Amino acid sequence: MNALEVKNLVVKFGEQEIIRNINFALPEGTITALIGPNGAGKSVLLKTILGLFPYQGEIKIFGENHLKMLNIVGYVPQNYVLDPILPLNVLEFLKLVNNDEKKIEAALKETDIYELKNKNLNQLSGGQLQRVLFARAILTEPKILLLDEPVSETDIVGQKEFYEIIKHLNQKKNVTILMTSHEITIVHTFAQRVLCLNRSL
C-alpha cells in the first residue's frame, strides 16, 4: 500500500508558481530522499503535505485526504528558532508532546541523546537540537516521518549516526520516511528511493 500519494500538485505563492504539477507515490515502509537545488520547493512540498499551504491537486495518506491523517505524520524542520531565555530542559520540552516518561526515555535512547535529558535547550549544539526534534517527532508514534535537512547542523560522523537511527526506526517500526538532503553520498547509502525536484525560474 502507498503511504503517501501526490497527484498533479501545484503550489503558488500569489502569482509565483513554486511547485508545478508533480506526481509521486511512496510505498509504505520505504525511505525516500528528496533532492534538488535550493529554491526547488523541497521544504514547501513537505509543509504542503502538512497542510500549511494551499494547493491544487491531490494529496493522500494511506488512501485518505492528508488533512484527516496528520495525526500519524511526524515532522522535523530544517530550522527551529528557540527563545534564548526559554527555561525548558530536554525532558520538559518532550513532555509538551507526550507526558509518558517511559516513552520519552525510549525516544531519547533511540536517538542516542539520553544523557542530554536534563540539559537546557539553549545549551545544545545544532546537531543535538536536531536529535531532540527527532525524538519529539517519534514520540507521536508516526507512520510517516517528514525530515527537512535533518543533518544540516551535523558533521559527517554525526550524519552517518543519524541516518543509522533513521534506518533502524524504519526497519523496526515500518515508518515511511521522506527526507530532504544535499548529502548525495549518504542518501545513496541509506535511501531506497530518490525523488528529484526541480523547476525553471
JSON list of C-alpha atoms in Angstrom, two decimals:
[
{"chain": "A", "resi": 1, "resn": "MET", "atom": "CA", "xyz": [0.00, 0.00, 0.00]},
{"chain": "A", "resi": 2, "resn": "ASN", "atom": "CA", "xyz": [1.15, 3.55, -0.66]},
{"chain": "A", "resi": 3, "resn": "ALA", "atom": "CA", "xyz": [1.74, 5.58, 2.47]},
{"chain": "A", "resi": 4, "resn": "LEU", "atom": "CA", "xyz": [1.72, 8.85, 0.54]},
{"chain": "A", "resi": 5, "resn": "GLU", "atom": "CA", "xyz": [0.37, 9.79, -2.89]},
{"chain": "A", "resi": 6, "resn": "VAL", "atom": "CA", "xyz": [0.70, 13.17, -4.56]},
{"chain": "A", "resi": 7, "resn": "LYS", "atom": "CA", "xyz": [-1.12, 13.83, -7.83]},
{"chain": "A", "resi": 8, "resn": "ASN", "atom": "CA", "xyz": [-0.96, 16.87, -10.11]},
{"chain": "A", "resi": 9, "resn": "LEU", "atom": "CA", "xyz": [0.28, 19.06, -7.26]},
{"chain": "A", "resi": 10, "resn": "VAL", "atom": "CA", "xyz": [0.61, 22.79, -7.88]},
{"chain": "A", "resi": 11, "resn": "VAL", "atom": "CA", "xyz": [1.60, 25.27, -5.17]},
{"chain": "A", "resi": 12, "resn": "LYS", "atom": "CA", "xyz": [1.60, 29.02, -5.79]},
{"chain": "A", "resi": 13, "resn": "PHE", "atom": "CA", "xyz": [2.56, 31.98, -3.65]},
{"chain": "A", "resi": 14, "resn": "GLY", "atom": "CA", "xyz": [0.49, 34.72, -5.22]},
{"chain": "A", "resi": 15, "resn": "GLU", "atom": "CA", "xyz": [1.33, 34.57, -8.93]},
{"chain": "A", "resi": 16, "resn": "GLN", "atom": "CA", "xyz": [4.62, 32.74, -8.35]},
{"chain": "A", "resi": 17, "resn": "GLU", "atom": "CA", "xyz": [4.45, 29.01, -9.05]},
{"chain": "A", "resi": 18, "resn": "ILE", "atom": "CA", "xyz": [6.66, 27.16, -6.56]},
{"chain": "A", "resi": 19, "resn": "ILE", "atom": "CA", "xyz": [5.67, 23.57, -7.37]},
{"chain": "A", "resi": 20, "resn": "ARG", "atom": "CA", "xyz": [4.40, 22.68, -10.82]},
{"chain": "A", "resi": 21, "resn": "ASN", "atom": "CA", "xyz": [2.29, 19.60, -11.49]},
{"chain": "A", "resi": 22, "resn": "ILE", "atom": "CA", "xyz": [4.27, 16.90, -9.66]},
{"chain": "A", "resi": 23, "resn": "ASN", "atom": "CA", "xyz": [3.21, 13.29, -9.13]},
{"chain": "A", "resi": 24, "resn": "PHE", "atom": "CA", "xyz": [4.71, 10.56, -6.96]},
{"chain": "A", "resi": 25, "resn": "ALA", "atom": "CA", "xyz": [3.82, 7.75, -4.58]},
{"chain": "A", "resi": 26, "resn": "LEU", "atom": "CA", "xyz": [5.74, 6.38, -1.60]},
{"chain": "A", "resi": 27, "resn": "PRO", "atom": "CA", "xyz": [5.15, 2.72, -0.75]},
{"chain": "A", "resi": 28, "resn": "GLU", "atom": "CA", "xyz": [4.65, 2.02, 2.95]},
{"chain": "A", "resi": 29, "resn": "GLY", "atom": "CA", "xyz": [7.85, 1.29, 4.85]},
{"chain": "A", "resi": 30, "resn": "THR", "atom": "CA", "xyz": [10.28, 2.93, 2.42]},
{"chain": "A", "resi": 31, "resn": "ILE", "atom": "CA", "xyz": [12.97, 5.58, 2.91]},
{"chain": "A", "resi": 32, "resn": "THR", "atom": "CA", "xyz": [12.89, 8.22, 0.18]},
{"chain": "A", "resi": 33, "resn": "ALA", "atom": "CA", "xyz": [15.34, 11.08, -0.30]},
{"chain": "A", "resi": 34, "resn": "LEU", "atom": "CA", "xyz": [14.02, 14.30, -1.82]},
{"chain": "A", "resi": 35, "resn": "ILE", "atom": "CA", "xyz": [16.83, 16.13, -3.57]},
{"chain": "A", "resi": 36, "resn": "GLY", "atom": "CA", "xyz": [17.08, 19.25, -5.71]},
{"chain": "A", "resi": 37, "resn": "PRO", "atom": "CA", "xyz": [18.71, 22.69, -5.80]},
{"chain": "A", "resi": 38, "resn": "ASN", "atom": "CA", "xyz": [17.92, 25.46, -3.36]},
{"chain": "A", "resi": 39, "resn": "GLY", "atom": "CA", "xyz": [14.64, 27.10, -4.30]},
{"chain": "A", "resi": 40, "resn": "ALA", "atom": "CA", "xyz": [13.25, 23.99, -5.98]},
{"chain": "A", "resi": 41, "resn": "GLY", "atom": "CA", "xyz": [10.43, 23.77, -3.43]},
{"chain": "A", "resi": 42, "resn": "LYS", "atom": "CA", "xyz": [11.53, 20.83, -1.26]},
{"chain": "A", "resi": 43, "resn": "SER", "atom": "CA", "xyz": [10.60, 22.43, 2.07]},
{"chain": "A", "resi": 44, "resn": "VAL", "atom": "CA", "xyz": [7.42, 23.85, 0.53]},
{"chain": "A", "resi": 45, "resn": "LEU", "atom": "CA", "xyz": [6.41, 20.33, -0.54]},
{"chain": "A", "resi": 46, "resn": "LEU", "atom": "CA", "xyz": [6.83, 18.97, 2.99]},
{"chain": "A", "resi": 47, "resn": "LYS", "atom": "CA", "xyz": [4.89, 21.85, 4.50]},
{"chain": "A", "resi": 48, "resn": "THR", "atom": "CA", "xyz": [2.14, 21.44, 1.91]},
{"chain": "A", "resi": 49, "resn": "ILE", "atom": "CA", "xyz": [1.80, 17.79, 2.90]},
{"chain": "A", "resi": 50, "resn": "LEU", "atom": "CA", "xyz": [1.45, 19.04, 6.49]},
{"chain": "A", "resi": 51, "resn": "GLY", "atom": "CA", "xyz": [-1.45, 21.27, 5.42]},
{"chain": "A", "resi": 52, "resn": "LEU", "atom": "CA", "xyz": [0.40, 24.57, 5.86]},
{"chain": "A", "resi": 53, "resn": "PHE", "atom": "CA", "xyz": [0.00, 25.87, 2.30]},
{"chain": "A", "resi": 54, "resn": "PRO", "atom": "CA", "xyz": [-2.96, 25.92, -0.11]},
{"chain": "A", "resi": 55, "resn": "TYR", "atom": "CA", "xyz": [-2.55, 23.89, -3.30]},
{"chain": "A", "resi": 56, "resn": "GLN", "atom": "CA", "xyz": [-4.19, 22.43, -6.37]},
{"chain": "A", "resi": 57, "resn": "GLY", "atom": "CA", "xyz": [-4.16, 18.69, -6.93]},
{"chain": "A", "resi": 58, "resn": "GLU", "atom": "CA", "xyz": [-4.45, 15.77, -4.55]},
{"chain": "A", "resi": 59, "resn": "ILE", "atom": "CA", "xyz": [-2.53, 14.55, -1.50]},
{"chain": "A", "resi": 60, "resn": "LYS", "atom": "CA", "xyz": [-3.46, 11.25, 0.14]},
{"chain": "A", "resi": 61, "resn": "ILE", "atom": "CA", "xyz": [-2.05, 9.47, 3.17]},
{"chain": "A", "resi": 62, "resn": "PHE", "atom": "CA", "xyz": [-2.89, 5.77, 3.26]},
{"chain": "A", "resi": 63, "resn": "GLY", "atom": "CA", "xyz": [-5.66, 6.46, 0.75]},
{"chain": "A", "resi": 64, "resn": "GLU", "atom": "CA", "xyz": [-7.31, 9.26, 2.74]},
{"chain": "A", "resi": 65, "resn": "ASN", "atom": "CA", "xyz": [-7.18, 13.03, 2.39]},
{"chain": "A", "resi": 66, "resn": "HIS", "atom": "CA", "xyz": [-3.94, 14.09, 4.08]},
{"chain": "A", "resi": 67, "resn": "LEU", "atom": "CA", "xyz": [-5.63, 16.65, 6.34]},
{"chain": "A", "resi": 68, "resn": "LYS", "atom": "CA", "xyz": [-7.54, 13.82, 8.05]},
{"chain": "A", "resi": 69, "resn": "MET", "atom": "CA", "xyz": [-4.35, 11.84, 8.65]},
{"chain": "A", "resi": 70, "resn": "LEU", "atom": "CA", "xyz": [-1.90, 14.40, 10.06]},
{"chain": "A", "resi": 71, "resn": "ASN", "atom": "CA", "xyz": [-2.05, 12.74, 13.48]},
{"chain": "A", "resi": 72, "resn": "ILE", "atom": "CA", "xyz": [0.14, 9.92, 12.08]},
{"chain": "A", "resi": 73, "resn": "VAL", "atom": "CA", "xyz": [2.69, 12.26, 10.46]},
{"chain": "A", "resi": 74, "resn": "GLY", "atom": "CA", "xyz": [5.85, 13.36, 12.27]},
{"chain": "A", "resi": 75, "resn": "TYR", "atom": "CA", "xyz": [7.94, 16.33, 11.14]},
{"chain": "A", "resi": 76, "resn": "VAL", "atom": "CA", "xyz": [11.44, 17.60, 11.84]},
{"chain": "A", "resi": 77, "resn": "PRO", "atom": "CA", "xyz": [12.02, 21.13, 10.45]},
{"chain": "A", "resi": 78, "resn": "GLN", "atom": "CA", "xyz": [15.27, 22.33, 8.93]},
{"chain": "A", "resi": 79, "resn": "ASN", "atom": "CA", "xyz": [15.41, 25.28, 11.31]},
{"chain": "A", "resi": 80, "resn": "TYR", "atom": "CA", "xyz": [13.88, 25.61, 14.75]},
{"chain": "A", "resi": 81, "resn": "VAL", "atom": "CA", "xyz": [14.11, 29.01, 16.41]},
{"chain": "A", "resi": 82, "resn": "LEU", "atom": "CA", "xyz": [14.42, 28.86, 20.18]},
{"chain": "A", "resi": 83, "resn": "ASP", "atom": "CA", "xyz": [13.71, 31.67, 22.58]},
{"chain": "A", "resi": 84, "resn": "PRO", "atom": "CA", "xyz": [17.17, 32.22, 24.13]},
{"chain": "A", "resi": 85, "resn": "ILE", "atom": "CA", "xyz": [15.64, 32.63, 27.59]},
{"chain": "A", "resi": 86, "resn": "LEU", "atom": "CA", "xyz": [13.40, 29.56, 27.29]},
{"chain": "A", "resi": 87, "resn": "PRO", "atom": "CA", "xyz": [13.84, 27.79, 30.65]},
{"chain": "A", "resi": 88, "resn": "LEU", "atom": "CA", "xyz": [12.98, 24.29, 29.41]},
{"chain": "A", "resi": 89, "resn": "ASN", "atom": "CA", "xyz": [15.33, 21.35, 29.50]},
{"chain": "A", "resi": 90, "resn": "VAL", "atom": "CA", "xyz": [15.10, 18.46, 27.02]},
{"chain": "A", "resi": 91, "resn": "LEU", "atom": "CA", "xyz": [12.87, 16.32, 29.23]},
{"chain": "A", "resi": 92, "resn": "GLU", "atom": "CA", "xyz": [10.43, 19.18, 29.88]},
{"chain": "A", "resi": 93, "resn": "PHE", "atom": "CA", "xyz": [10.36, 20.05, 26.18]},
{"chain": "A", "resi": 94, "resn": "LEU", "atom": "CA", "xyz": [9.46, 16.50, 25.20]},
{"chain": "A", "resi": 95, "resn": "LYS", "atom": "CA", "xyz": [6.76, 16.33, 27.87]},
{"chain": "A", "resi": 96, "resn": "LEU", "atom": "CA", "xyz": [4.91, 19.03, 25.94]},
{"chain": "A", "resi": 97, "resn": "VAL", "atom": "CA", "xyz": [4.25, 16.34, 23.32]},
{"chain": "A", "resi": 98, "resn": "ASN", "atom": "CA", "xyz": [3.92, 13.22, 25.47]},
{"chain": "A", "resi": 99, "resn": "ASN", "atom": "CA", "xyz": [3.92, 13.09, 29.26]},
{"chain": "A", "resi": 100, "resn": "ASP", "atom": "CA", "xyz": [4.81, 9.39, 29.42]},
{"chain": "A", "resi": 101, "resn": "GLU", "atom": "CA", "xyz": [8.35, 9.33, 30.85]},
{"chain": "A", "resi": 102, "resn": "LYS", "atom": "CA", "xyz": [8.99, 5.74, 29.76]},
{"chain": "A", "resi": 103, "resn": "LYS", "atom": "CA", "xyz": [8.20, 6.64, 26.16]},
{"chain": "A", "resi": 104, "resn": "ILE", "atom": "CA", "xyz": [10.32, 9.77, 26.43]},
{"chain": "A", "resi": 105, "resn": "GLU", "atom": "CA", "xyz": [13.27, 7.77, 27.76]},
{"chain": "A", "resi": 106, "resn": "ALA", "atom": "CA", "xyz": [12.84, 5.24, 24.94]},
{"chain": "A", "resi": 107, "resn": "ALA", "atom": "CA", "xyz": [12.82, 8.05, 22.36]},
{"chain": "A", "resi": 108, "resn": "LEU", "atom": "CA", "xyz": [15.93, 9.62, 23.92]},
{"chain": "A", "resi": 109, "resn": "LYS", "atom": "CA", "xyz": [17.75, 6.28, 23.81]},
{"chain": "A", "resi": 110, "resn": "GLU", "atom": "CA", "xyz": [16.58, 5.62, 20.26]},
{"chain": "A", "resi": 111, "resn": "THR", "atom": "CA", "xyz": [18.04, 8.95, 19.13]},
{"chain": "A", "resi": 112, "resn": "ASP", "atom": "CA", "xyz": [21.17, 8.42, 21.27]},
{"chain": "A", "resi": 113, "resn": "ILE", "atom": "CA", "xyz": [20.76, 11.56, 23.41]},
{"chain": "A", "resi": 114, "resn": "TYR", "atom": "CA", "xyz": [19.64, 10.10, 26.73]},
{"chain": "A", "resi": 115, "resn": "GLU", "atom": "CA", "xyz": [22.48, 11.86, 28.55]},
{"chain": "A", "resi": 116, "resn": "LEU", "atom": "CA", "xyz": [21.08, 15.22, 27.42]},
{"chain": "A", "resi": 117, "resn": "LYS", "atom": "CA", "xyz": [17.67, 14.85, 29.08]},
{"chain": "A", "resi": 118, "resn": "ASN", "atom": "CA", "xyz": [18.38, 17.38, 31.84]},
{"chain": "A", "resi": 119, "resn": "LYS", "atom": "CA", "xyz": [20.26, 19.84, 29.67]},
{"chain": "A", "resi": 120, "resn": "ASN", "atom": "CA", "xyz": [18.66, 23.20, 28.85]},
{"chain": "A", "resi": 121, "resn": "LEU", "atom": "CA", "xyz": [17.60, 23.56, 25.23]},
{"chain": "A", "resi": 122, "resn": "ASN", "atom": "CA", "xyz": [19.60, 26.75, 24.67]},
{"chain": "A", "resi": 123, "resn": "GLN", "atom": "CA", "xyz": [22.78, 24.90, 25.73]},
{"chain": "A", "resi": 124, "resn": "LEU", "atom": "CA", "xyz": [22.51, 22.35, 22.92]},
{"chain": "A", "resi": 125, "resn": "SER", "atom": "CA", "xyz": [24.54, 22.34, 19.72]},
{"chain": "A", "resi": 126, "resn": "GLY", "atom": "CA", "xyz": [22.71, 22.47, 16.40]},
{"chain": "A", "resi": 127, "resn": "GLY", "atom": "CA", "xyz": [23.18, 18.74, 15.88]},
{"chain": "A", "resi": 128, "resn": "GLN", "atom": "CA", "xyz": [21.96, 17.92, 19.40]},
{"chain": "A", "resi": 129, "resn": "LEU", "atom": "CA", "xyz": [18.85, 20.06, 18.93]},
{"chain": "A", "resi": 130, "resn": "GLN", "atom": "CA", "xyz": [18.10, 18.25, 15.66]},
{"chain": "A", "resi": 131, "resn": "ARG", "atom": "CA", "xyz": [18.15, 14.95, 17.56]},
{"chain": "A", "resi": 132, "resn": "VAL", "atom": "CA", "xyz": [15.84, 16.37, 20.22]},
{"chain": "A", "resi": 133, "resn": "LEU", "atom": "CA", "xyz": [13.41, 17.43, 17.50]},
{"chain": "A", "resi": 134, "resn": "PHE", "atom": "CA", "xyz": [13.68, 13.96, 16.01]},
{"chain": "A", "resi": 135, "resn": "ALA", "atom": "CA", "xyz": [12.91, 12.42, 19.43]},
{"chain": "A", "resi": 136, "resn": "ARG", "atom": "CA", "xyz": [9.91, 14.74, 19.70]},
{"chain": "A", "resi": 137, "resn": "ALA", "atom": "CA", "xyz": [8.67, 13.62, 16.28]},
{"chain": "A", "resi": 138, "resn": "ILE", "atom": "CA", "xyz": [8.86, 9.90, 17.07]},
{"chain": "A", "resi": 139, "resn": "LEU", "atom": "CA", "xyz": [7.10, 10.40, 20.42]},
{"chain": "A", "resi": 140, "resn": "THR", "atom": "CA", "xyz": [3.88, 10.83, 18.45]},
{"chain": "A", "resi": 141, "resn": "GLU", "atom": "CA", "xyz": [4.43, 7.29, 17.05]},
{"chain": "A", "resi": 142, "resn": "PRO", "atom": "CA", "xyz": [4.10, 8.42, 13.43]},
{"chain": "A", "resi": 143, "resn": "LYS", "atom": "CA", "xyz": [3.52, 6.15, 10.45]},
{"chain": "A", "resi": 144, "resn": "ILE", "atom": "CA", "xyz": [5.17, 8.74, 8.19]},
{"chain": "A", "resi": 145, "resn": "LEU", "atom": "CA", "xyz": [8.16, 10.97, 9.04]},
{"chain": "A", "resi": 146, "resn": "LEU", "atom": "CA", "xyz": [8.96, 14.12, 7.08]},
{"chain": "A", "resi": 147, "resn": "LEU", "atom": "CA", "xyz": [12.53, 15.27, 7.67]},
{"chain": "A", "resi": 148, "resn": "ASP", "atom": "CA", "xyz": [13.74, 18.59, 6.27]},
{"chain": "A", "resi": 149, "resn": "GLU", "atom": "CA", "xyz": [17.55, 18.54, 6.04]},
{"chain": "A", "resi": 150, "resn": "PRO", "atom": "CA", "xyz": [17.73, 16.62, 9.35]},
{"chain": "A", "resi": 151, "resn": "VAL", "atom": "CA", "xyz": [21.55, 16.62, 9.48]},
{"chain": "A", "resi": 152, "resn": "SER", "atom": "CA", "xyz": [22.26, 20.16, 8.28]},
{"chain": "A", "resi": 153, "resn": "GLU", "atom": "CA", "xyz": [23.87, 21.09, 11.61]},
{"chain": "A", "resi": 154, "resn": "THR", "atom": "CA", "xyz": [25.86, 17.86, 11.98]},
{"chain": "A", "resi": 155, "resn": "ASP", "atom": "CA", "xyz": [29.36, 16.77, 10.95]},
{"chain": "A", "resi": 156, "resn": "ILE", "atom": "CA", "xyz": [29.97, 13.76, 8.68]},
{"chain": "A", "resi": 157, "resn": "VAL", "atom": "CA", "xyz": [30.26, 11.27, 11.55]},
{"chain": "A", "resi": 158, "resn": "GLY", "atom": "CA", "xyz": [27.11, 12.64, 13.17]},
{"chain": "A", "resi": 159, "resn": "GLN", "atom": "CA", "xyz": [25.28, 12.45, 9.85]},
{"chain": "A", "resi": 160, "resn": "LYS", "atom": "CA", "xyz": [26.05, 8.77, 9.45]},
{"chain": "A", "resi": 161, "resn": "GLU", "atom": "CA", "xyz": [24.94, 8.06, 13.02]},
{"chain": "A", "resi": 162, "resn": "PHE", "atom": "CA", "xyz": [21.71, 9.98, 12.47]},
{"chain": "A", "resi": 163, "resn": "TYR", "atom": "CA", "xyz": [20.93, 8.11, 9.26]},
{"chain": "A", "resi": 164, "resn": "GLU", "atom": "CA", "xyz": [21.59, 4.82, 11.06]},
{"chain": "A", "resi": 165, "resn": "ILE", "atom": "CA", "xyz": [18.95, 5.85, 13.61]},
{"chain": "A", "resi": 166, "resn": "ILE", "atom": "CA", "xyz": [16.53, 6.65, 10.79]},
{"chain": "A", "resi": 167, "resn": "LYS", "atom": "CA", "xyz": [17.25, 3.29, 9.16]},
{"chain": "A", "resi": 168, "resn": "HIS", "atom": "CA", "xyz": [16.70, 1.48, 12.47]},
{"chain": "A", "resi": 169, "resn": "LEU", "atom": "CA", "xyz": [13.39, 3.26, 13.03]},
{"chain": "A", "resi": 170, "resn": "ASN", "atom": "CA", "xyz": [12.29, 2.39, 9.51]},
{"chain": "A", "resi": 171, "resn": "GLN", "atom": "CA", "xyz": [13.15, -1.29, 9.91]},
{"chain": "A", "resi": 172, "resn": "LYS", "atom": "CA", "xyz": [11.94, -1.68, 13.49]},
{"chain": "A", "resi": 173, "resn": "LYS", "atom": "CA", "xyz": [8.62, 0.17, 13.21]},
{"chain": "A", "resi": 174, "resn": "ASN", "atom": "CA", "xyz": [7.99, 0.22, 9.44]},
{"chain": "A", "resi": 175, "resn": "VAL", "atom": "CA", "xyz": [7.88, 4.02, 9.42]},
{"chain": "A", "resi": 176, "resn": "THR", "atom": "CA", "xyz": [7.75, 5.55, 5.94]},
{"chain": "A", "resi": 177, "resn": "ILE", "atom": "CA", "xyz": [10.34, 8.32, 5.69]},
{"chain": "A", "resi": 178, "resn": "LEU", "atom": "CA", "xyz": [10.62, 11.23, 3.26]},
{"chain": "A", "resi": 179, "resn": "MET", "atom": "CA", "xyz": [13.67, 13.43, 3.83]},
{"chain": "A", "resi": 180, "resn": "THR", "atom": "CA", "xyz": [15.28, 16.31, 2.01]},
{"chain": "A", "resi": 181, "resn": "SER", "atom": "CA", "xyz": [19.06, 16.20, 1.79]},
{"chain": "A", "resi": 182, "resn": "HIS", "atom": "CA", "xyz": [22.08, 17.64, -0.01]},
{"chain": "A", "resi": 183, "resn": "GLU", "atom": "CA", "xyz": [24.39, 14.82, 1.08]},
{"chain": "A", "resi": 184, "resn": "ILE", "atom": "CA", "xyz": [24.25, 12.67, -2.05]},
{"chain": "A", "resi": 185, "resn": "THR", "atom": "CA", "xyz": [26.73, 10.05, -0.80]},
{"chain": "A", "resi": 186, "resn": "ILE", "atom": "CA", "xyz": [24.79, 9.46, 2.40]},
{"chain": "A", "resi": 187, "resn": "VAL", "atom": "CA", "xyz": [21.50, 9.49, 0.53]},
{"chain": "A", "resi": 188, "resn": "HIS", "atom": "CA", "xyz": [22.80, 6.87, -1.89]},
{"chain": "A", "resi": 189, "resn": "THR", "atom": "CA", "xyz": [23.77, 4.66, 1.07]},
{"chain": "A", "resi": 190, "resn": "PHE", "atom": "CA", "xyz": [20.59, 4.91, 3.15]},
{"chain": "A", "resi": 191, "resn": "ALA", "atom": "CA", "xyz": [17.70, 5.85, 0.86]},
{"chain": "A", "resi": 192, "resn": "GLN", "atom": "CA", "xyz": [15.83, 3.18, -1.07]},
{"chain": "A", "resi": 193, "resn": "ARG", "atom": "CA", "xyz": [14.23, 5.70, -3.42]},
{"chain": "A", "resi": 194, "resn": "VAL", "atom": "CA", "xyz": [15.18, 9.18, -4.65]},
{"chain": "A", "resi": 195, "resn": "LEU", "atom": "CA", "xyz": [12.89, 11.97, -5.83]},
{"chain": "A", "resi": 196, "resn": "CYS", "atom": "CA", "xyz": [14.44, 14.91, -7.67]},
{"chain": "A", "resi": 197, "resn": "LEU", "atom": "CA", "xyz": [12.54, 18.18, -7.51]},
{"chain": "A", "resi": 198, "resn": "ASN", "atom": "CA", "xyz": [13.50, 20.96, -9.90]},
{"chain": "A", "resi": 199, "resn": "ARG", "atom": "CA", "xyz": [11.83, 23.85, -11.63]},
{"chain": "A", "resi": 200, "resn": "SER", "atom": "CA", "xyz": [12.61, 26.51, -14.20]},
{"chain": "A", "resi": 201, "resn": "LEU", "atom": "CA", "xyz": [12.62, 30.05, -12.84]}
]
